[in-house]
mmCIF file of C-alpha atoms in Angstrom:
data_model
loop_
_atom_site.group_PDB
_atom_site.id
_atom_site.type_symbol
_atom_site.label_atom_id
_atom_site.label_comp_id
_atom_site.label_asym_id
_atom_site.label_seq_id
_atom_site.Cartn_x
_atom_site.Cartn_y
_atom_site.Cartn_z
ATOM 1 C CA MET A 1 -0.037 0.046 -0.006
ATOM 2 C CA ALA A 2 1.510 3.340 -1.114
ATOM 3 C CA PHE A 3 1.911 5.979 1.591
ATOM 4 C CA THR A 4 0.500 9.443 1.069
ATOM 5 C CA ILE A 5 2.019 12.706 2.366
ATOM 6 C CA THR A 6 -0.810 14.443 4.041
ATOM 7 C CA SER A 7 -1.347 17.551 6.159
ATOM 8 C CA GLU A 8 -1.401 17.673 9.923
ATOM 9 C CA VAL A 9 -5.132 18.553 9.921
ATOM 10 C CA GLY A 10 -7.372 15.825 10.638
ATOM 11 C CA ASP A 11 -11.365 15.691 10.820
ATOM 12 C CA ALA A 12 -13.197 14.342 13.767
ATOM 13 C CA ARG A 13 -16.104 13.406 11.741
ATOM 14 C CA THR A 14 -19.548 12.651 13.205
ATOM 15 C CA GLY A 15 -20.405 8.951 12.858
ATOM 16 C CA SER A 16 -16.876 7.801 13.677
ATOM 17 C CA PRO A 17 -17.100 4.751 15.982
ATOM 18 C CA GLU A 18 -16.910 5.630 19.668
ATOM 19 C CA LEU A 19 -13.899 4.100 21.575
ATOM 20 C CA SER A 20 -15.030 2.047 24.531
ATOM 21 C CA SER A 21 -11.732 2.305 26.668
ATOM 22 C CA ALA A 22 -8.016 3.315 26.721
ATOM 23 C CA TYR A 23 -7.401 -0.450 25.633
ATOM 24 C CA SER A 24 -9.579 -0.035 22.518
ATOM 25 C CA ALA A 25 -7.692 3.192 21.853
ATOM 26 C CA ALA A 26 -4.328 1.567 22.260
ATOM 27 C CA LEU A 27 -5.437 -1.158 19.746
ATOM 28 C CA HIS A 28 -6.657 1.364 17.244
ATOM 29 C CA ALA A 29 -3.213 3.350 17.548
ATOM 30 C CA GLY A 30 -0.989 0.493 17.749
ATOM 31 C CA GLY A 31 -2.649 -1.439 14.945
ATOM 32 C CA ASN A 32 -2.243 1.311 12.457
ATOM 33 C CA CYS A 33 0.978 2.817 12.951
ATOM 34 C CA LEU A 34 3.138 0.681 10.808
ATOM 35 C CA ARG A 35 2.379 -1.240 7.589
ATOM 36 C CA ASP A 36 4.231 -4.587 6.623
ATOM 37 C CA GLY A 37 5.951 -4.389 3.412
ATOM 38 C CA PRO A 38 9.395 -3.981 1.629
ATOM 39 C CA VAL A 39 11.574 -0.746 2.052
ATOM 40 C CA GLY A 40 12.588 1.478 -0.852
ATOM 41 C CA ARG A 41 10.109 4.283 -1.216
ATOM 42 C CA VAL A 42 11.100 7.778 -0.071
ATOM 43 C CA GLY A 43 9.066 10.905 0.401
ATOM 44 C CA LEU A 44 10.523 14.364 1.289
ATOM 45 C CA GLU A 45 9.312 17.516 2.848
ATOM 46 C CA VAL A 46 11.594 20.597 2.720
ATOM 47 C CA GLU A 47 10.671 23.713 4.499
ATOM 48 C CA ALA A 48 12.147 27.241 3.847
ATOM 49 C CA HIS A 49 11.847 30.363 5.733
ATOM 50 C CA CYS A 50 10.470 33.229 3.447
ATOM 51 C CA PHE A 51 12.247 36.694 3.520
ATOM 52 C CA ASP A 52 11.369 40.029 1.686
ATOM 53 C CA LEU A 53 14.539 40.623 -0.418
ATOM 54 C CA GLY A 54 14.263 44.334 0.249
ATOM 55 C CA ASP A 55 13.442 44.124 3.868
ATOM 56 C CA PRO A 56 14.491 41.056 5.527
ATOM 57 C CA MET A 57 13.011 42.117 8.858
ATOM 58 C CA ARG A 58 9.645 42.170 7.373
ATOM 59 C CA ARG A 59 7.590 38.771 7.390
ATOM 60 C CA PRO A 60 5.660 38.429 4.278
ATOM 61 C CA GLY A 61 1.896 38.283 4.890
ATOM 62 C CA TRP A 62 -0.688 35.497 4.162
ATOM 63 C CA ALA A 63 -2.116 37.410 1.137
ATOM 64 C CA GLN A 64 1.257 37.765 -0.388
ATOM 65 C CA LEU A 65 2.266 34.309 0.009
ATOM 66 C CA SER A 66 -1.017 32.874 -1.160
ATOM 67 C CA ASP A 67 -0.865 35.126 -4.335
ATOM 68 C CA VAL A 68 2.548 33.807 -5.389
ATOM 69 C CA ILE A 69 1.507 30.111 -4.534
ATOM 70 C CA ALA A 70 -1.550 30.508 -6.678
ATOM 71 C CA GLY A 71 0.264 31.531 -9.742
ATOM 72 C CA LEU A 72 2.712 28.773 -9.430
ATOM 73 C CA PRO A 73 2.952 26.546 -12.619
ATOM 74 C CA SER A 74 2.524 22.843 -12.313
ATOM 75 C CA LEU A 75 5.658 21.506 -10.458
ATOM 76 C CA PRO A 76 7.557 18.754 -12.483
ATOM 77 C CA GLY A 77 8.166 16.556 -9.299
ATOM 78 C CA GLY A 78 4.400 16.671 -8.008
ATOM 79 C CA SER A 79 5.158 18.255 -4.672
ATOM 80 C CA ARG A 80 2.314 19.865 -2.890
ATOM 81 C CA VAL A 81 3.141 23.545 -1.577
ATOM 82 C CA THR A 82 1.784 24.617 1.937
ATOM 83 C CA VAL A 83 2.524 27.527 4.262
ATOM 84 C CA GLU A 84 3.594 26.909 7.861
ATOM 85 C CA PRO A 85 2.226 29.231 10.683
ATOM 86 C CA GLY A 86 5.059 31.468 10.349
ATOM 87 C CA GLY A 87 5.032 31.854 6.740
ATOM 88 C CA ALA A 88 7.746 29.140 5.978
ATOM 89 C CA VAL A 89 7.055 27.524 2.634
ATOM 90 C CA GLU A 90 6.923 23.690 2.608
ATOM 91 C CA LEU A 91 7.254 21.471 -0.447
ATOM 92 C CA SER A 92 5.788 17.923 0.181
ATOM 93 C CA GLY A 93 6.961 15.274 -2.501
ATOM 94 C CA PRO A 94 5.051 12.297 -3.316
ATOM 95 C CA PRO A 95 6.777 8.905 -2.558
ATOM 96 C CA THR A 96 9.200 7.724 -5.099
ATOM 97 C CA ASP A 97 11.301 4.618 -5.571
ATOM 98 C CA GLY A 98 14.588 5.306 -3.771
ATOM 99 C CA PRO A 99 16.317 8.438 -2.556
ATOM 100 C CA LEU A 100 17.757 9.528 -6.041
ATOM 101 C CA ALA A 101 14.335 9.759 -7.484
ATOM 102 C CA ALA A 102 13.156 11.746 -4.478
ATOM 103 C CA ILE A 103 16.046 14.039 -4.448
ATOM 104 C CA THR A 104 15.767 14.732 -8.120
ATOM 105 C CA ALA A 105 12.048 15.539 -7.957
ATOM 106 C CA MET A 106 12.445 17.765 -4.981
ATOM 107 C CA THR A 107 15.246 19.663 -6.616
ATOM 108 C CA ALA A 108 13.318 20.310 -9.788
ATOM 109 C CA ASP A 109 10.365 21.649 -7.756
ATOM 110 C CA ARG A 110 12.498 23.790 -5.516
ATOM 111 C CA ALA A 111 13.901 25.679 -8.564
ATOM 112 C CA VAL A 112 10.369 26.331 -9.855
ATOM 113 C CA LEU A 113 9.276 27.584 -6.552
ATOM 114 C CA CYS A 114 12.421 29.663 -5.790
ATOM 115 C CA ASP A 115 12.149 31.257 -9.208
ATOM 116 C CA ALA A 116 8.405 32.260 -8.669
ATOM 117 C CA PHE A 117 9.158 33.730 -5.261
ATOM 118 C CA ALA A 118 12.146 35.633 -6.425
ATOM 119 C CA ARG A 119 9.970 37.133 -9.327
ATOM 120 C CA ALA A 120 7.799 38.342 -6.367
ATOM 121 C CA GLY A 121 10.763 39.990 -4.393
ATOM 122 C CA LEU A 122 10.876 37.009 -1.966
ATOM 123 C CA GLY A 123 13.638 34.530 -1.065
ATOM 124 C CA LEU A 124 13.400 31.070 0.424
ATOM 125 C CA VAL A 125 16.080 30.392 2.951
ATOM 126 C CA LEU A 126 17.113 26.924 4.026
ATOM 127 C CA LEU A 127 17.986 27.245 7.742
ATOM 128 C CA GLY A 128 16.561 25.445 10.813
ATOM 129 C CA ALA A 129 15.444 28.402 12.663
ATOM 130 C CA ASP A 130 14.724 32.038 11.556
ATOM 131 C CA PRO A 131 17.906 33.901 12.695
ATOM 132 C CA LEU A 132 16.486 37.265 12.315
ATOM 133 C CA ARG A 133 12.817 37.944 13.104
ATOM 134 C CA PRO A 134 10.858 37.450 16.355
ATOM 135 C CA ALA A 135 8.210 34.642 16.312
ATOM 136 C CA GLN A 136 4.934 35.774 14.660
ATOM 137 C CA ARG A 137 2.067 33.620 13.178
ATOM 138 C CA VAL A 138 0.811 34.681 9.595
ATOM 139 C CA ASN A 139 -1.120 31.534 8.807
ATOM 140 C CA PRO A 140 -4.672 32.298 10.022
ATOM 141 C CA GLY A 141 -5.709 28.616 10.072
ATOM 142 C CA ALA A 142 -7.702 27.780 13.205
ATOM 143 C CA ARG A 143 -5.756 24.812 14.243
ATOM 144 C CA TYR A 144 -2.673 27.105 14.609
ATOM 145 C CA ALA A 145 -4.629 29.632 16.637
ATOM 146 C CA ALA A 146 -5.900 26.767 18.883
ATOM 147 C CA MET A 147 -2.252 25.406 19.234
ATOM 148 C CA GLU A 148 -1.156 28.901 20.391
ATOM 149 C CA THR A 149 -3.731 28.797 23.195
ATOM 150 C CA PHE A 150 -2.905 25.225 24.206
ATOM 151 C CA PHE A 151 0.825 26.182 24.422
ATOM 152 C CA HIS A 152 0.268 29.437 26.410
ATOM 153 C CA THR A 153 -1.961 27.602 29.039
ATOM 154 C CA SER A 154 0.664 24.918 29.368
ATOM 155 C CA ARG A 155 3.346 27.520 30.104
ATOM 156 C CA THR A 156 5.160 26.680 26.796
ATOM 157 C CA GLY A 157 3.997 29.582 25.071
ATOM 158 C CA ALA A 158 7.431 30.940 23.928
ATOM 159 C CA ALA A 159 8.847 27.678 22.772
ATOM 160 C CA GLY A 160 5.416 26.792 21.227
ATOM 161 C CA ALA A 161 5.304 30.022 19.227
ATOM 162 C CA ALA A 162 9.077 29.431 17.993
ATOM 163 C CA MET A 163 8.304 25.952 17.181
ATOM 164 C CA MET A 164 5.348 27.028 14.959
ATOM 165 C CA THR A 165 6.779 30.101 13.314
ATOM 166 C CA SER A 166 10.536 30.006 13.456
ATOM 167 C CA THR A 167 11.819 26.671 12.728
ATOM 168 C CA ALA A 168 12.085 24.427 9.644
ATOM 169 C CA SER A 169 13.222 21.040 8.616
ATOM 170 C CA VAL A 170 13.991 18.530 6.130
ATOM 171 C CA GLN A 171 11.708 15.576 6.849
ATOM 172 C CA ILE A 172 12.138 12.161 5.305
ATOM 173 C CA ASN A 173 9.227 9.619 5.002
ATOM 174 C CA LEU A 174 10.261 5.957 4.607
ATOM 175 C CA ASP A 175 8.504 2.680 4.278
ATOM 176 C CA ALA A 176 8.158 0.749 7.731
ATOM 177 C CA GLY A 177 9.566 -2.375 6.040
ATOM 178 C CA PRO A 178 9.057 -5.735 6.763
ATOM 179 C CA ARG A 179 7.311 -6.627 10.157
ATOM 180 C CA ALA A 180 10.035 -8.931 11.423
ATOM 181 C CA GLY A 181 12.413 -6.028 11.084
ATOM 182 C CA TRP A 182 10.249 -3.179 12.869
ATOM 183 C CA ALA A 183 12.038 -3.256 16.016
ATOM 184 C CA ASP A 184 15.528 -2.951 14.782
ATOM 185 C CA ARG A 185 14.546 -0.483 12.082
ATOM 186 C CA VAL A 186 12.837 1.849 14.631
ATOM 187 C CA ARG A 187 15.616 1.559 17.025
ATOM 188 C CA LEU A 188 18.170 2.477 14.364
ATOM 189 C CA ALA A 189 15.898 5.478 13.219
ATOM 190 C CA HIS A 190 16.166 6.815 16.803
ATOM 191 C CA ALA A 191 20.054 5.915 17.412
ATOM 192 C CA LEU A 192 20.910 7.869 14.164
ATOM 193 C CA GLY A 193 19.077 10.650 15.619
ATOM 194 C CA PRO A 194 21.814 12.569 17.462
ATOM 195 C CA THR A 195 24.499 11.903 14.891
ATOM 196 C CA MET A 196 22.379 13.145 12.057
ATOM 197 C CA VAL A 197 21.303 16.310 14.199
ATOM 198 C CA ALA A 198 24.770 17.062 14.611
ATOM 199 C CA VAL A 199 25.743 16.572 10.948
ATOM 200 C CA ALA A 200 22.670 18.660 9.691
ATOM 201 C CA ALA A 201 22.626 21.309 12.626
ATOM 202 C CA ASN A 202 21.917 24.679 10.784
ATOM 203 C CA SER A 203 20.421 27.035 13.186
ATOM 204 C CA PRO A 204 23.015 28.835 15.491
ATOM 205 C CA LEU A 205 20.805 31.950 15.781
ATOM 206 C CA LEU A 206 17.154 32.502 16.798
ATOM 207 C CA GLY A 207 15.362 35.881 16.712
ATOM 208 C CA GLY A 208 18.357 37.864 16.075
ATOM 209 C CA LYS A 209 20.630 36.286 18.766
ATOM 210 C CA PHE A 210 23.155 33.526 18.915
ATOM 211 C CA CYS A 211 21.669 30.925 21.294
ATOM 212 C CA GLY A 212 24.943 28.836 22.048
ATOM 213 C CA TRP A 213 23.582 25.796 20.246
ATOM 214 C CA ARG A 214 24.332 24.673 16.684
ATOM 215 C CA SER A 215 20.588 23.530 16.409
ATOM 216 C CA ALA A 216 18.489 26.279 17.896
ATOM 217 C CA ARG A 217 15.527 24.168 16.360
ATOM 218 C CA GLN A 218 16.499 21.109 18.303
ATOM 219 C CA ARG A 219 16.620 23.200 21.348
ATOM 220 C CA VAL A 220 13.140 24.710 20.835
ATOM 221 C CA TRP A 221 11.684 21.233 20.427
ATOM 222 C CA SER A 222 13.533 20.033 23.801
ATOM 223 C CA GLN A 223 11.713 22.763 25.742
ATOM 224 C CA LEU A 224 8.380 21.614 24.713
ATOM 225 C CA ASP A 225 6.449 18.891 26.586
ATOM 226 C CA SER A 226 8.361 15.537 26.261
ATOM 227 C CA ALA A 227 5.184 13.650 26.450
ATOM 228 C CA ARG A 228 4.210 15.076 23.060
ATOM 229 C CA CYS A 229 7.683 15.973 21.530
ATOM 230 C CA GLY A 230 10.171 13.432 23.068
ATOM 231 C CA PRO A 231 11.237 10.180 21.506
ATOM 232 C CA VAL A 232 8.677 7.470 21.291
ATOM 233 C CA LEU A 233 11.031 4.368 21.822
ATOM 234 C CA GLY A 234 10.400 2.317 25.017
ATOM 235 C CA GLU A 235 12.838 0.805 27.422
ATOM 236 C CA SER A 236 13.469 -2.262 25.065
ATOM 237 C CA GLY A 237 12.173 -1.045 21.789
ATOM 238 C CA ASP A 238 11.270 -4.430 21.110
ATOM 239 C CA ASP A 239 7.607 -3.744 20.131
ATOM 240 C CA PRO A 240 7.350 -0.201 18.397
ATOM 241 C CA ALA A 241 3.608 -0.418 17.819
ATOM 242 C CA SER A 242 3.090 -0.945 21.679
ATOM 243 C CA ASP A 243 5.526 1.805 22.307
ATOM 244 C CA TRP A 244 3.647 4.216 20.061
ATOM 245 C CA ALA A 245 0.354 3.197 21.613
ATOM 246 C CA ARG A 246 1.506 3.879 25.116
ATOM 247 C CA TYR A 247 2.972 7.045 24.073
ATOM 248 C CA ALA A 248 -0.141 8.364 22.325
ATOM 249 C CA LEU A 249 -2.430 7.562 25.191
ATOM 250 C CA LYS A 250 -0.336 9.156 27.833
ATOM 251 C CA ALA A 251 0.039 12.223 25.736
ATOM 252 C CA PRO A 252 -2.415 14.979 26.887
ATOM 253 C CA VAL A 253 -5.182 16.082 24.420
ATOM 254 C CA MET A 254 -4.180 19.414 22.718
ATOM 255 C CA LEU A 255 -7.241 20.032 20.478
ATOM 256 C CA LEU A 256 -10.689 18.878 19.796
ATOM 257 C CA HIS A 257 -12.191 18.869 16.243
ATOM 258 C CA THR A 258 -15.836 19.444 16.683
ATOM 259 C CA PRO A 259 -15.708 20.410 13.790
ATOM 260 C CA GLN A 260 -14.387 23.632 14.999
ATOM 261 C CA VAL A 261 -10.955 23.328 16.254
ATOM 262 C CA VAL A 262 -10.899 24.057 20.081
ATOM 263 C CA PRO A 263 -7.918 24.085 22.397
ATOM 264 C CA VAL A 264 -7.878 21.871 25.638
ATOM 265 C CA THR A 265 -6.826 23.983 28.334
ATOM 266 C CA GLU A 266 -6.305 21.400 31.016
ATOM 267 C CA TRP A 267 -4.077 18.348 31.290
ATOM 268 C CA VAL A 268 -5.900 15.393 30.090
ATOM 269 C CA PRO A 269 -4.205 12.233 28.895
ATOM 270 C CA PHE A 270 -5.996 10.705 26.023
ATOM 271 C CA ALA A 271 -6.308 7.430 28.107
ATOM 272 C CA ASP A 272 -8.257 9.380 30.754
ATOM 273 C CA TRP A 273 -10.692 10.559 27.980
ATOM 274 C CA ALA A 274 -10.990 7.138 26.312
ATOM 275 C CA ASP A 275 -11.678 5.464 29.672
ATOM 276 C CA GLY A 276 -14.455 8.197 30.660
ATOM 277 C CA ARG A 277 -12.407 9.737 33.624
ATOM 278 C CA VAL A 278 -12.889 13.046 31.774
ATOM 279 C CA LEU A 279 -15.381 13.909 29.308
ATOM 280 C CA LEU A 280 -14.304 16.497 26.643
ATOM 281 C CA GLY A 281 -16.975 18.225 24.753
ATOM 282 C CA GLY A 282 -19.447 16.467 26.963
ATOM 283 C CA ARG A 283 -18.459 12.990 25.384
ATOM 284 C CA LYS A 284 -16.166 10.144 24.854
ATOM 285 C CA PRO A 285 -13.776 10.110 22.006
ATOM 286 C CA THR A 286 -14.182 8.588 18.687
ATOM 287 C CA GLU A 287 -11.634 6.876 16.413
ATOM 288 C CA ALA A 288 -11.631 9.972 14.462
ATOM 289 C CA ASP A 289 -10.841 11.773 17.682
ATOM 290 C CA LEU A 290 -7.888 9.558 18.269
ATOM 291 C CA ASP A 291 -6.667 9.886 14.618
ATOM 292 C CA TYR A 292 -6.615 13.818 15.119
ATOM 293 C CA HIS A 293 -4.873 13.490 18.382
ATOM 294 C CA LEU A 294 -2.135 11.537 16.647
ATOM 295 C CA THR A 295 -1.478 14.465 14.224
ATOM 296 C CA THR A 296 -0.854 16.710 17.275
ATOM 297 C CA LEU A 297 2.127 14.452 18.470
ATOM 298 C CA PHE A 298 5.502 15.485 17.351
ATOM 299 C CA PRO A 299 8.217 12.855 18.366
ATOM 300 C CA PRO A 300 11.441 12.922 16.338
ATOM 301 C CA VAL A 301 10.496 9.584 14.760
ATOM 302 C CA ARG A 302 6.746 9.269 14.219
ATOM 303 C CA PRO A 303 5.068 6.223 12.805
ATOM 304 C CA ARG A 304 2.101 6.878 10.440
ATOM 305 C CA GLY A 305 2.002 3.669 8.566
ATOM 306 C CA TRP A 306 5.542 4.923 7.422
ATOM 307 C CA LEU A 307 8.337 6.182 9.342
ATOM 308 C CA GLU A 308 8.585 10.101 9.440
ATOM 309 C CA ILE A 309 12.139 11.334 10.324
ATOM 310 C CA ARG A 310 11.565 14.751 11.817
ATOM 311 C CA TYR A 311 14.918 15.538 13.473
ATOM 312 C CA LEU A 312 16.834 17.338 10.748
ATOM 313 C CA ASP A 313 17.297 21.029 10.593
ATOM 314 C CA SER A 314 16.550 22.595 7.080
ATOM 315 C CA THR A 315 19.966 22.442 5.489
ATOM 316 C CA PRO A 316 21.861 24.410 2.676
ATOM 317 C CA ALA A 317 20.860 23.610 -1.022
ATOM 318 C CA ALA A 318 24.386 22.375 -1.732
ATOM 319 C CA ILE A 319 24.199 19.542 0.932
ATOM 320 C CA TRP A 320 20.609 18.528 1.704
ATOM 321 C CA PRO A 321 20.658 15.976 -1.080
ATOM 322 C CA ALA A 322 23.761 14.267 0.646
ATOM 323 C CA VAL A 323 22.061 14.546 4.083
ATOM 324 C CA VAL A 324 18.885 12.785 2.826
ATOM 325 C CA PHE A 325 20.868 10.146 0.931
ATOM 326 C CA THR A 326 22.957 9.397 3.861
ATOM 327 C CA LEU A 327 20.053 8.867 6.284
ATOM 328 C CA VAL A 328 18.035 7.001 3.646
ATOM 329 C CA THR A 329 21.046 4.695 2.934
ATOM 330 C CA LEU A 330 21.967 3.915 6.514
ATOM 331 C CA LEU A 331 18.262 2.806 7.195
ATOM 332 C CA ASP A 332 17.538 1.062 3.931
ATOM 333 C CA ASP A 333 20.800 -0.545 2.832
ATOM 334 C CA PRO A 334 21.460 -3.538 5.192
ATOM 335 C CA ALA A 335 25.093 -3.171 5.229
ATOM 336 C CA ALA A 336 25.285 0.356 5.719
ATOM 337 C CA ALA A 337 22.791 0.008 8.462
ATOM 338 C CA ALA A 338 25.060 -2.602 10.216
ATOM 339 C CA VAL A 339 27.783 0.063 10.133
ATOM 340 C CA ALA A 340 25.585 2.801 11.372
ATOM 341 C CA ALA A 341 24.235 0.834 14.295
ATOM 342 C CA GLU A 342 27.684 0.235 15.637
ATOM 343 C CA ALA A 343 29.032 3.741 14.929
ATOM 344 C CA THR A 344 25.943 5.441 16.650
ATOM 345 C CA GLU A 345 25.772 3.125 19.776
ATOM 346 C CA PRO A 346 28.015 5.355 21.956
ATOM 347 C CA VAL A 347 25.928 8.495 21.272
ATOM 348 C CA ALA A 348 22.578 7.163 20.605
ATOM 349 C CA THR A 349 20.675 9.172 23.203
ATOM 350 C CA ALA A 350 23.029 12.411 23.079
ATOM 351 C CA TRP A 351 20.308 14.412 21.614
ATOM 352 C CA ASP A 352 21.060 17.756 23.518
ATOM 353 C CA ARG A 353 24.848 17.322 23.059
ATOM 354 C CA ALA A 354 24.366 17.089 19.281
ATOM 355 C CA ALA A 355 22.170 19.948 19.233
ATOM 356 C CA GLN A 356 24.507 22.090 21.333
ATOM 357 C CA LEU A 357 27.811 21.173 20.211
ATOM 358 C CA GLY A 358 27.284 19.565 16.718
ATOM 359 C CA LEU A 359 30.517 17.733 15.382
ATOM 360 C CA ALA A 360 32.729 19.750 17.756
ATOM 361 C CA ASP A 361 31.862 16.717 20.123
ATOM 362 C CA ARG A 362 34.534 14.029 19.392
ATOM 363 C CA ARG A 363 32.355 11.038 19.684
ATOM 364 C CA LEU A 364 29.428 12.628 17.485
ATOM 365 C CA ARG A 365 32.175 13.470 14.955
ATOM 366 C CA GLN A 366 33.796 9.966 14.755
ATOM 367 C CA ALA A 367 30.192 8.505 14.503
ATOM 368 C CA ALA A 368 29.339 11.065 11.671
ATOM 369 C CA ILE A 369 32.528 10.301 9.791
ATOM 370 C CA ARG A 370 31.688 6.393 9.755
ATOM 371 C CA CYS A 371 28.197 7.008 8.804
ATOM 372 C CA VAL A 372 28.767 9.547 6.038
ATOM 373 C CA THR A 373 31.601 7.532 4.564
ATOM 374 C CA ALA A 374 29.417 4.455 4.460
ATOM 375 C CA ALA A 375 26.892 6.627 2.494
ATOM 376 C CA ALA A 376 29.425 8.166 0.338
ATOM 377 C CA GLU A 377 30.608 4.764 -0.731
ATOM 378 C CA ARG A 378 27.143 3.976 -2.072
ATOM 379 C CA ALA A 379 26.326 7.269 -3.708
ATOM 380 C CA PRO A 380 25.334 7.465 -7.230
ATOM 381 C CA ALA A 381 27.506 9.796 -9.619
ATOM 382 C CA GLN A 382 24.589 12.399 -9.639
ATOM 383 C CA LEU A 383 25.219 13.028 -5.936
ATOM 384 C CA GLU A 384 28.889 12.796 -5.722
ATOM 385 C CA GLU A 385 29.482 16.572 -5.452
ATOM 386 C CA SER A 386 27.042 17.175 -2.758
ATOM 387 C CA MET A 387 28.392 13.931 -0.949
ATOM 388 C CA GLN A 388 31.942 14.842 -1.205
ATOM 389 C CA ARG A 389 31.146 18.475 0.092
ATOM 390 C CA LEU A 390 29.304 16.866 3.170
ATOM 391 C CA LEU A 391 32.002 14.417 3.914
ATOM 392 C CA ARG A 392 34.753 17.042 3.928
ATOM 393 C CA SER A 393 32.555 19.206 6.280
ATOM 394 C CA VAL A 394 32.055 16.119 8.707
ATOM 395 C CA GLU A 395 35.681 15.236 8.629
ATOM 396 C CA GLN A 396 36.685 18.787 9.640
ATOM 397 C CA GLY A 397 34.271 18.674 12.462
ATOM 398 C CA ARG A 398 31.947 21.344 10.999
ATOM 399 C CA CYS A 399 28.200 21.440 10.351
ATOM 400 C CA PRO A 400 26.111 23.974 8.376
ATOM 401 C CA ALA A 401 25.598 26.034 11.482
ATOM 402 C CA ASP A 402 29.359 26.882 11.736
ATOM 403 C CA ASP A 403 29.351 28.285 8.194
ATOM 404 C CA PHE A 404 26.377 30.321 8.764
ATOM 405 C CA ALA A 405 27.581 31.704 12.080
ATOM 406 C CA ASP A 406 30.746 32.762 10.459
ATOM 407 C CA ARG A 407 28.887 34.427 7.680
ATOM 408 C CA ALA A 408 26.613 36.269 10.054
ATOM 409 C CA VAL A 409 29.659 37.422 12.216
ATOM 410 C CA LYS A 410 31.619 38.715 9.087
ATOM 411 C CA ASN A 411 28.509 40.390 7.289
ATOM 412 C CA GLY A 412 25.668 40.816 9.877
ATOM 413 C CA ILE A 413 22.947 38.670 10.278
ATOM 414 C CA ALA A 414 20.410 40.520 8.041
ATOM 415 C CA PRO A 415 22.951 40.542 5.178
ATOM 416 C CA ALA A 416 23.895 37.048 5.660
ATOM 417 C CA VAL A 417 20.147 36.041 5.334
ATOM 418 C CA THR A 418 19.817 38.201 2.269
ATOM 419 C CA GLU A 419 22.604 36.757 0.464
ATOM 420 C CA ILE A 420 21.160 33.166 1.031
ATOM 421 C CA ALA A 421 17.699 34.366 0.044
ATOM 422 C CA GLN A 422 19.227 35.727 -3.081
ATOM 423 C CA GLY A 423 20.583 32.387 -3.964
ATOM 424 C CA ASP A 424 24.245 32.760 -2.698
ATOM 425 C CA THR A 425 24.850 29.355 -0.982
#
């Protein structure tokens, strides 16, 4: 069964079966989270911050963004274009056979998109966090307004606003693979996290200030509720479907879809709602409510039938193809996966250290060199330049954040952003 890249917006339709208990909710969540089948298909989602080329401090408004997108020609790779809460523009590509096809299609779509935005006086910047502007929502969607309220009432308003409006990523979607290999595959996807966070770290500034971390994006996510944004992996990781069901039921309900989107301003684990200990909206939840709840959970690896790899910063145009190829190869190629499992074992849980120090950390750099080298040995000729550029940086212990920080110090933050927005990578 093919996976489809969908939006985060669900629909708790009337007529959906009511859940009788937390146990029935666990069966529904766990039973649908991974699909048995071969590996090989790859879907990409690439987010870029949108800047006004004449005034980089100005955040382009909803109407302007909508007008540019409405005038786009058909994208050759078939990507869907959406706008994030803060005005970042996202391309979501359809699943393709293998990483090279996905990278080629996304590259072609980005060229068309960037050209259209440039003609409108706008530039699309691949950075993990907005280095210049304060957090501000421009997307008027009711879901995002309700999320703001939830974050505010849960005392994570600043981090929630930054997450929604000031961060951007490259997301990789991969088949879950054969059922017998799910545990090892999900464990490796998590174990690779810190190493790949360090390799791709590209957000040393946030809102006009150096934050002391190579990945301000990862730092922002770490400041949010771990019940919603922390890793899913259980103590053993032997049963990823049960781990996901447990995670989903412990997580507090963020929003109701009634069909209006309504924030939940008290702490209610979904299990309590399903068991009837608390009634939200004066009723028990339906399967559609649970499906919608799952779209409000943001772990670094999220099972949605396939695996969403969500922990990468948005990285420069010259190297994101290599970053994508590296991660896909380390998960989908059995020999490369064996190398990755051994290389990342010493740093498999070093999420914060990776985000703060990047490849300046000796153990993360050692793991990264082995992982990127293994991928480079398997890279097709079309990706050789990008792979060699990434490998050189990793061997030097540098991540994209170091290059952008140097540029910002030399030229100033706003000029550095404008240079990238104008296509100077």
